[in-house]
Amino acid sequence: MSCTNVSVLGATGSIGASTLDVIRRHPGRYRVFALTAHASAEALLALCRVHRPRYAVLSGPASVSKDEFSRLGTELLVGHAALDQVVAHPDCHAVMAGIVGAAGLSSTLAAARAGKRVLLANKEALVMAGPLVMRVARAAGAQLLPVDSEHNAVFQCFSEKKSVRKILLTASGGPFRAVPLESLEAATPEQACAHPNWVMGRKISVDSATMMNKGLEVIEARWLFDLSAERIEVLIHAQSIVHSLVEYVDGSVIAQLSNPDMRVPIAYALGYPERIDSGAQTLDLISIKTLSFEKPDAARFPCLPLAYAALRAGGTAPALLNAANEVAVEAFLGRRLPFTGIARVIGDTMERVPAGAAETLDAILAADAAARRAARAQVLARAA
Ligand code: NAD
Ligand code: MG
C-alpha cells in the first residue's frame, strides 16, 4: 500500500499531538508532509526533529532561523498564506484541520478546494461558512471526514439519510454541570479549563464549560449531515462514553462508544474506510457501570439556545455568534470578563449586528469582523 502524506495544521495543539501519536503508530502507512504552528517556533522545531516533514509553517509573527529546520531537511515557510500553500501541494494527500477558531477557515477551505481528504477538527470553519465549505468540497471531490468526537460517532452510525429521524449529540456538561448556579459569576479560567473527561486546548475547554461547544457542534452537524435544527438534539451524558447517537424511523438507536480519547475519532478519519490501531485503551463497561443522560438546563447553559437561534436565523448569524464567542472567551481567559459575561456579550452582539446573506467568503469575513468590533466594545463597556 502506498504511503499517505499528511499535513497536520495546528500541530503544536491538543489535536495535533493526538494526530501525530496515531501517525507514529503506522510508520509505513502515513508520512508527515507538513507541520504548522502559530507562534511556538521551538515546539514546532521539536516536532520537526521527530517527524522530519518536508515543510514547516509558522503562521504568526516570530523571528526564527530557517537553518535549524533546513538541517532536518524541512523547509520553513512563514506567514498565514503558507498554510493554504502546503495544503494545496500536489504531494499532500490528507490534511488534519486542527487550527483553533476562525483562523482555521482559510486553510480548511483551501484543502477542500484542492480536493484533499480533510480530517475536520476545526469546527469553527463549518460554523462560519458551512454551506460554502460543503459546496467547495463537493465541487472539488474533497472528502470531509469529521474528527469532532460527536460527529465522528454520528458518521460511524449514519446510514441512509431518509431513514434517520434525528441525531442526538452528547455533551459532558463540562466542569460546571452540577455546581451551584450562583458560583458561575466568579468561576475562574483555571476552573473552566479543568474539564472532567477530556484534556483539550483552552478555547474549546471554555466552550465546553459554557456549552457553546455543543452549540457550535449543532451547527457543524447541520451542515455535515444535512439535517435541520429540529432533527439535532443535545443530551447531557456526564461519563463521555457514548459519543453520539442516531435514531432511525423504526425506533432503532445506534450509538458509538469508546473511552474519551481523541485518538479514536482521529484514527477512524485517518484510516477510513478501514479501521486502524489508535492506541486508545479498551472500553471497560463493567468498571464504568452507569451511563446517564439528562436534558441540558438553558439557565445554566444560555449559550446553547443562542447557538440554536443563530442556526435558525441563518445567513451570517452563525459567523456572528462564533466571532462574538471567540472575543468573549479570550476576554474571559484574560480575566477581563466574568464567566457569565460570555453569554451576555454574545447575546448583545447578536442583537446589535444584523445578519445578512452568507453566499461569499467576503461577506462571511465582513460579518466576523463586525461582530468582533461589537463584542470588543461590549467587553470594554462591561469592564468600565
Ligand atoms: P489548541 O489550542 O490545543 O491548539 C491550537 C493549534 O492551532 C496550535 O497548534 C496553534 O499554534 C494553532 N493556532 C492557534 N491560533 C492560530 C492562528 N491564528 N493561525 C494559525 N494557527 C493557529 O486547540 P485544540 O484543542 O487542539 O483544538 C483545535 C481545533 O479542534 C478546534 O477547532 C477545536 O474546537 C477542535 N476540537 C478539539 C478537540 C480536542 O480534544 N482538543 C476535540 C474536538 C474538536
Ligand atoms: Mg466535540
Coordinates of C-alpha atoms and ligand atoms in Angstrom, one line a residue:
M1 CA 0.0 0.0 0.0
S2 CA 1.3 3.5 -0.8
C3 CA 2.1 5.9 2.0
T4 CA -0.3 8.8 2.7
N5 CA 1.3 12.2 3.1
V6 CA -0.5 14.1 5.9
S7 CA -0.3 17.8 6.7
V8 CA -1.0 18.5 10.4
L9 CA -2.3 22.0 10.8
G10 CA -2.2 23.2 14.4
A11 CA 0.5 20.5 15.1
T12 CA 1.5 22.1 18.5
G13 CA -2.1 21.8 19.8
S14 CA -4.0 19.1 21.5
I15 CA -5.5 17.7 18.3
G16 CA -2.1 18.0 16.7
A17 CA -0.4 15.9 19.4
S18 CA -3.1 13.2 19.2
T19 CA -2.9 13.1 15.4
L20 CA 0.9 12.7 15.5
D21 CA 0.6 10.0 18.1
V22 CA -1.7 7.9 15.8
I23 CA 0.5 8.6 12.8
R24 CA 3.6 7.5 14.7
R25 CA 2.0 4.1 15.3
H26 CA 1.7 3.4 11.5
P27 CA 5.1 4.4 10.0
G28 CA 4.7 2.5 6.7
R29 CA 1.2 3.9 6.2
Y30 CA 1.4 7.6 6.9
R31 CA 4.2 10.2 6.4
V32 CA 4.1 13.7 7.9
F33 CA 4.2 16.1 5.0
A34 CA 3.8 19.4 6.8
L35 CA 3.5 20.6 10.4
T36 CA 2.2 24.1 11.3
A37 CA 2.1 26.2 14.4
H38 CA 1.2 29.8 15.0
A39 CA 3.7 31.3 17.4
S40 CA 5.5 28.4 19.2
A41 CA 8.6 28.1 17.0
E42 CA 10.5 26.0 19.5
A43 CA 7.7 23.5 19.9
L44 CA 7.4 23.3 16.1
L45 CA 11.1 22.7 15.7
A46 CA 11.0 19.9 18.3
L47 CA 8.2 18.2 16.4
C48 CA 10.1 18.5 13.2
R49 CA 13.1 16.7 14.8
V50 CA 10.8 13.8 15.4
H51 CA 8.7 13.7 12.3
R52 CA 11.1 15.2 9.7
P53 CA 8.3 16.8 7.5
R54 CA 9.0 18.3 4.1
Y55 CA 7.5 21.6 5.2
A56 CA 7.0 23.5 8.5
V57 CA 4.8 26.6 8.6
L58 CA 4.9 29.3 11.3
S59 CA 1.8 31.3 10.6
G60 CA 2.2 34.0 13.2
P61 CA 4.8 36.7 13.9
A62 CA 8.0 35.1 15.1
S63 CA 11.7 35.6 14.4
V64 CA 13.3 32.2 13.8
S65 CA 16.3 30.8 12.0
K66 CA 15.4 28.7 8.9
D67 CA 18.7 26.9 9.2
E68 CA 17.8 24.8 12.1
F69 CA 14.8 23.5 10.1
S70 CA 16.7 23.0 6.9
R71 CA 19.3 20.9 8.7
L72 CA 16.5 18.5 9.3
G73 CA 15.5 18.5 5.6
T74 CA 12.5 20.7 6.4
E75 CA 11.7 23.9 4.5
L76 CA 10.3 26.5 6.9
L77 CA 7.6 28.8 5.5
V78 CA 6.4 31.9 7.3
G79 CA 3.1 33.6 7.3
H80 CA -0.6 32.7 7.2
A81 CA -0.7 32.3 3.3
A82 CA 1.8 29.5 3.6
L83 CA -0.9 27.3 5.3
D84 CA -3.0 27.4 2.1
Q85 CA 0.0 26.7 0.0
V86 CA 1.1 23.5 1.8
V87 CA -2.4 22.0 2.0
A88 CA -2.9 22.5 -1.8
H89 CA 0.5 21.0 -2.6
P90 CA 0.1 18.1 -5.1
D91 CA 2.1 15.7 -2.8
C92 CA -0.1 16.4 0.2
H93 CA -2.9 13.7 0.3
A94 CA -4.6 14.4 3.6
V95 CA -5.0 17.4 5.9
M96 CA -5.7 17.5 9.6
A97 CA -7.6 20.8 10.1
G98 CA -6.5 21.2 13.7
I99 CA -6.2 25.0 14.0
V100 CA -8.5 26.6 16.6
G101 CA -11.1 29.2 15.7
A102 CA -11.8 31.3 12.7
A103 CA -8.1 31.3 12.0
G104 CA -8.6 27.8 10.6
L105 CA -11.2 28.7 8.0
S106 CA -9.0 29.7 5.1
S107 CA -6.7 26.6 5.2
T108 CA -9.7 24.3 5.7
L109 CA -11.3 25.9 2.6
A110 CA -8.0 25.7 0.7
A111 CA -7.7 21.9 1.5
A112 CA -11.3 21.4 0.4
R113 CA -10.8 23.4 -2.8
A114 CA -7.7 21.3 -3.6
G115 CA -9.8 18.1 -3.3
K116 CA -7.9 16.6 -0.4
R117 CA -9.1 14.3 2.3
V118 CA -9.9 16.8 5.0
L119 CA -9.9 15.5 8.6
L120 CA -12.1 18.2 10.2
A121 CA -11.4 19.2 13.8
N122 CA -11.7 22.9 13.2
K123 CA -15.5 23.1 13.7
E124 CA -15.4 26.9 13.6
A125 CA -14.9 26.7 9.8
L126 CA -18.2 24.9 9.3
V127 CA -20.0 27.2 11.8
M128 CA -18.9 30.3 10.0
A129 CA -19.2 29.0 6.4
G130 CA -20.9 25.6 6.4
P131 CA -22.7 25.9 3.1
L132 CA -19.6 27.4 1.4
V133 CA -17.2 24.7 2.7
M134 CA -19.6 21.9 1.8
R135 CA -20.2 23.4 -1.7
V136 CA -16.5 23.8 -2.3
A137 CA -15.7 20.3 -1.1
R138 CA -18.4 18.7 -3.2
A139 CA -17.2 20.6 -6.4
A140 CA -13.6 19.6 -5.9
G141 CA -14.4 16.0 -4.8
A142 CA -12.8 16.5 -1.4
Q143 CA -13.6 14.0 1.3
L144 CA -14.7 15.7 4.5
L145 CA -14.3 13.4 7.5
P146 CA -15.4 14.6 10.9
V147 CA -12.9 14.4 13.7
D148 CA -15.1 16.1 16.4
S149 CA -15.9 13.0 18.5
E150 CA -19.7 13.5 18.3
H151 CA -19.7 14.0 14.6
N152 CA -17.3 11.1 14.1
A153 CA -19.7 9.0 16.2
V154 CA -22.7 10.1 14.1
F155 CA -20.7 9.4 10.9
Q156 CA -20.0 5.9 12.2
C157 CA -23.7 5.3 13.0
F158 CA -25.3 7.0 10.0
S159 CA -26.6 5.0 7.1
E160 CA -29.4 6.2 4.8
K161 CA -30.5 9.8 5.5
K162 CA -34.1 9.2 4.6
S163 CA -34.4 6.6 7.4
V164 CA -32.9 8.9 10.1
R165 CA -35.4 10.5 12.4
K166 CA -32.9 12.6 14.4
I167 CA -29.4 12.6 15.8
L168 CA -28.5 13.0 19.4
L169 CA -25.3 14.8 20.2
T170 CA -23.9 14.0 23.7
A171 CA -22.3 16.6 25.9
S172 CA -20.4 16.0 29.2
G173 CA -21.8 19.2 30.8
G174 CA -18.2 20.3 31.5
P175 CA -16.8 21.3 34.9
F176 CA -19.9 23.4 35.9
R177 CA -22.6 20.8 35.2
A178 CA -23.5 20.4 38.9
V179 CA -22.1 23.5 40.7
P180 CA -24.5 26.0 42.3
L181 CA -25.7 28.5 39.7
E182 CA -24.6 31.5 41.9
S183 CA -21.0 30.3 41.8
L184 CA -20.7 30.7 38.0
E185 CA -20.2 34.5 38.2
A186 CA -16.9 34.1 40.0
A187 CA -15.7 31.0 38.0
T188 CA -12.0 31.3 37.0
P189 CA -10.3 30.3 33.8
E190 CA -8.5 27.6 35.7
Q191 CA -11.8 26.1 36.9
A192 CA -13.3 26.5 33.4
C193 CA -10.4 24.7 31.7
A194 CA -10.4 21.8 34.2
H195 CA -12.6 19.5 32.0
P196 CA -13.7 16.4 33.9
N197 CA -13.1 14.0 31.0
W198 CA -11.1 15.5 28.2
V199 CA -7.7 17.3 28.0
M200 CA -8.1 20.0 25.3
G201 CA -6.9 23.4 24.2
R202 CA -8.1 26.3 26.4
K203 CA -10.6 27.8 24.0
I204 CA -12.6 24.6 23.5
S205 CA -12.3 23.9 27.2
V206 CA -14.1 27.2 28.0
D207 CA -16.6 26.4 25.2
S208 CA -17.3 23.1 26.9
A209 CA -17.9 24.9 30.3
T210 CA -20.4 27.3 28.7
M211 CA -21.7 24.6 26.4
M212 CA -21.1 26.9 23.4
N213 CA -19.0 24.0 22.2
K214 CA -22.2 21.9 21.8
G215 CA -24.0 24.9 20.2
L216 CA -21.2 25.1 17.6
E217 CA -21.4 21.3 17.2
V218 CA -25.2 21.5 16.5
I219 CA -24.4 24.0 13.7
E220 CA -21.5 21.8 12.5
A221 CA -23.8 18.7 12.4
R222 CA -26.4 20.7 10.4
W223 CA -24.0 21.0 7.5
L224 CA -22.1 17.8 7.8
F225 CA -25.3 15.6 7.8
D226 CA -27.7 18.0 6.1
L227 CA -30.3 17.9 8.8
S228 CA -32.5 20.8 10.0
A229 CA -32.1 22.1 13.6
E230 CA -35.3 20.3 14.7
R231 CA -33.6 16.9 14.0
I232 CA -30.5 17.7 16.0
E233 CA -30.9 17.2 19.8
V234 CA -28.4 17.6 22.7
L235 CA -28.2 15.3 25.6
I236 CA -26.0 15.7 28.7
H237 CA -24.1 12.5 29.3
A238 CA -21.6 13.1 32.1
Q239 CA -19.4 10.0 31.5
S240 CA -18.4 10.9 27.9
I241 CA -18.5 7.2 26.8
V242 CA -21.4 7.4 24.3
H243 CA -20.1 10.0 21.8
S244 CA -23.4 10.4 20.0
L245 CA -26.4 8.5 18.7
V246 CA -28.6 8.2 15.5
E247 CA -32.3 7.5 15.8
Y248 CA -34.0 5.8 12.9
V249 CA -37.6 5.8 11.8
D250 CA -38.1 2.2 13.0
G251 CA -37.2 3.2 16.6
S252 CA -33.7 1.8 16.5
V253 CA -31.0 3.9 18.0
I254 CA -27.4 3.3 17.1
A255 CA -24.6 4.8 19.2
Q256 CA -20.8 4.8 19.2
L257 CA -19.0 4.2 22.4
S258 CA -15.3 4.5 23.4
N259 CA -13.1 5.9 26.1
P260 CA -12.9 9.7 25.9
D261 CA -9.7 9.7 23.8
M262 CA -9.5 11.9 20.6
R263 CA -7.2 9.3 19.0
V264 CA -10.2 7.1 18.4
P265 CA -12.0 9.5 16.0
I266 CA -8.7 10.7 14.6
A267 CA -7.7 7.1 13.7
Y268 CA -11.1 6.5 12.2
A269 CA -10.8 9.6 10.0
L270 CA -7.2 8.7 9.0
G271 CA -7.9 5.1 8.2
Y272 CA -11.4 5.4 6.7
P273 CA -12.9 3.1 5.4
E274 CA -10.5 0.8 7.2
R275 CA -10.0 0.8 11.0
I276 CA -6.5 1.2 12.4
D277 CA -5.0 1.0 15.8
S278 CA -5.5 4.3 17.7
G279 CA -3.6 3.5 20.9
A280 CA -6.7 4.0 23.0
Q281 CA -7.5 1.8 25.9
T282 CA -10.2 -0.9 25.6
L283 CA -13.5 0.2 27.0
D284 CA -14.3 -1.5 30.3
L285 CA -18.1 -1.2 30.7
I286 CA -18.1 -3.3 33.9
S287 CA -16.0 -0.7 35.7
I288 CA -17.9 2.2 34.2
K289 CA -21.2 0.6 35.4
T290 CA -23.6 3.6 34.7
L291 CA -24.3 5.6 31.6
S292 CA -26.6 8.5 32.5
F293 CA -28.5 11.0 30.3
E294 CA -30.3 14.3 31.1
K295 CA -31.7 17.4 29.4
P296 CA -29.5 20.4 29.3
D297 CA -30.7 23.3 31.5
A298 CA -31.0 26.6 29.5
A299 CA -30.5 28.7 32.6
R300 CA -27.1 27.1 33.3
F301 CA -26.1 27.0 29.7
P302 CA -27.6 30.1 27.9
C303 CA -25.0 29.7 25.0
L304 CA -26.8 26.6 23.7
P305 CA -30.1 28.4 22.9
L306 CA -28.1 31.3 21.4
A307 CA -26.5 28.8 19.0
Y308 CA -29.8 27.3 18.0
A309 CA -31.2 30.8 17.4
A310 CA -28.2 31.6 15.2
L311 CA -28.7 28.4 13.2
R312 CA -32.4 29.1 12.7
A313 CA -31.7 32.8 11.7
G314 CA -29.2 31.5 9.1
G315 CA -27.0 33.6 6.8
T316 CA -24.1 35.2 8.6
A317 CA -25.8 34.7 12.1
P318 CA -23.6 31.7 13.0
A319 CA -20.4 33.6 11.9
L320 CA -21.5 36.5 14.2
L321 CA -22.1 34.0 17.0
N322 CA -18.7 32.4 16.5
A323 CA -16.8 35.7 16.4
A324 CA -18.5 37.1 19.4
N325 CA -17.8 33.9 21.3
E326 CA -14.1 34.0 20.4
V327 CA -13.8 37.6 21.6
A328 CA -15.7 36.8 24.8
V329 CA -13.7 33.6 25.6
E330 CA -10.4 35.4 25.0
A331 CA -11.5 38.2 27.4
F332 CA -12.6 35.7 30.0
L333 CA -9.2 33.9 29.7
G334 CA -7.5 37.3 30.1
R335 CA -9.6 38.0 33.2
R336 CA -11.3 40.9 31.6
L337 CA -14.8 39.4 31.6
P338 CA -16.6 37.2 34.2
F339 CA -17.6 33.7 33.1
T340 CA -21.3 34.7 33.0
G341 CA -20.4 37.7 30.8
I342 CA -19.5 35.3 27.9
A343 CA -23.2 34.6 27.0
R344 CA -24.2 38.2 27.7
V345 CA -21.6 39.6 25.3
I346 CA -22.6 37.1 22.6
G347 CA -26.4 37.8 23.1
D348 CA -25.8 41.6 22.9
T349 CA -23.6 41.3 19.8
M350 CA -26.2 39.2 18.1
E351 CA -28.8 41.8 18.8
R352 CA -26.7 44.7 17.7
V353 CA -25.1 43.3 14.5
P354 CA -27.6 42.4 11.8
A355 CA -27.1 39.1 10.0
G356 CA -27.0 39.1 6.2
A357 CA -26.5 36.6 3.3
A358 CA -23.5 34.3 3.6
E359 CA -23.0 33.5 0.0
T360 CA -19.4 34.6 -0.3
L361 CA -16.3 34.3 1.8
D362 CA -16.0 38.1 1.8
A363 CA -19.5 38.5 3.3
I364 CA -18.7 36.0 6.0
L365 CA -15.3 37.6 6.9
A366 CA -17.0 41.1 7.0
A367 CA -19.6 39.7 9.4
D368 CA -16.9 38.1 11.5
A369 CA -15.0 41.5 11.7
A370 CA -18.2 43.5 12.6
A371 CA -19.1 41.0 15.3
R372 CA -15.6 41.2 16.8
R373 CA -15.7 45.0 16.9
A374 CA -19.1 44.9 18.6
A375 CA -18.1 42.2 21.0
R376 CA -14.9 44.1 22.0
A377 CA -16.9 47.2 22.7
Q378 CA -19.2 45.1 24.9
V379 CA -16.3 43.7 26.8
L380 CA -14.9 47.2 27.4
A381 CA -18.3 48.5 28.4
R382 CA -18.7 45.8 31.0
A383 CA -15.2 46.4 32.4
A384 CA -15.9 50.1 32.8
Ligands
NAD1 P1 -5.1 24.1 20.8 O1 -5.3 25.4 21.4 O2 -4.6 23.0 21.7 O3 -4.2 24.1 19.5 C1 -4.4 25.1 18.5 C2 -3.4 25.0 17.4 O4 -3.8 26.0 16.4 C3 -2.0 25.3 17.8 O5 -1.1 24.4 17.1 C4 -1.8 26.7 17.4 O6 -0.4 27.0 17.1 C5 -2.6 26.8 16.2 N1 -3.2 28.2 16.1 C6 -3.7 29.0 17.0 N2 -4.0 30.2 16.6 C7 -3.7 30.2 15.2 C8 -3.8 31.2 14.2 N3 -4.3 32.4 14.4 N4 -3.3 30.8 13.0 C9 -2.8 29.6 12.7 N5 -2.7 28.6 13.7 C10 -3.1 28.9 14.9 O7 -6.5 23.7 20.2 P2 -7.2 22.2 20.1 O8 -7.9 21.9 21.4 O9 -6.2 21.2 19.5 O10 -8.4 22.5 19.1 C11 -8.1 22.6 17.7 C12 -9.5 22.5 17.0 O11 -10.0 21.2 17.1 C13 -10.5 23.5 17.5 O12 -11.3 24.0 16.4 C14 -11.4 22.6 18.4 O13 -12.7 23.1 18.5 C15 -11.3 21.3 17.7 N6 -11.5 20.1 18.6 C16 -10.6 19.9 19.5 C17 -10.8 18.8 20.4 C18 -9.8 18.4 21.5 O14 -10.0 17.4 22.1 N7 -8.8 19.2 21.7 C19 -11.9 17.9 20.2 C20 -12.8 18.2 19.2 C21 -12.6 19.3 18.3
MG2 MG -16.8 17.5 20.3

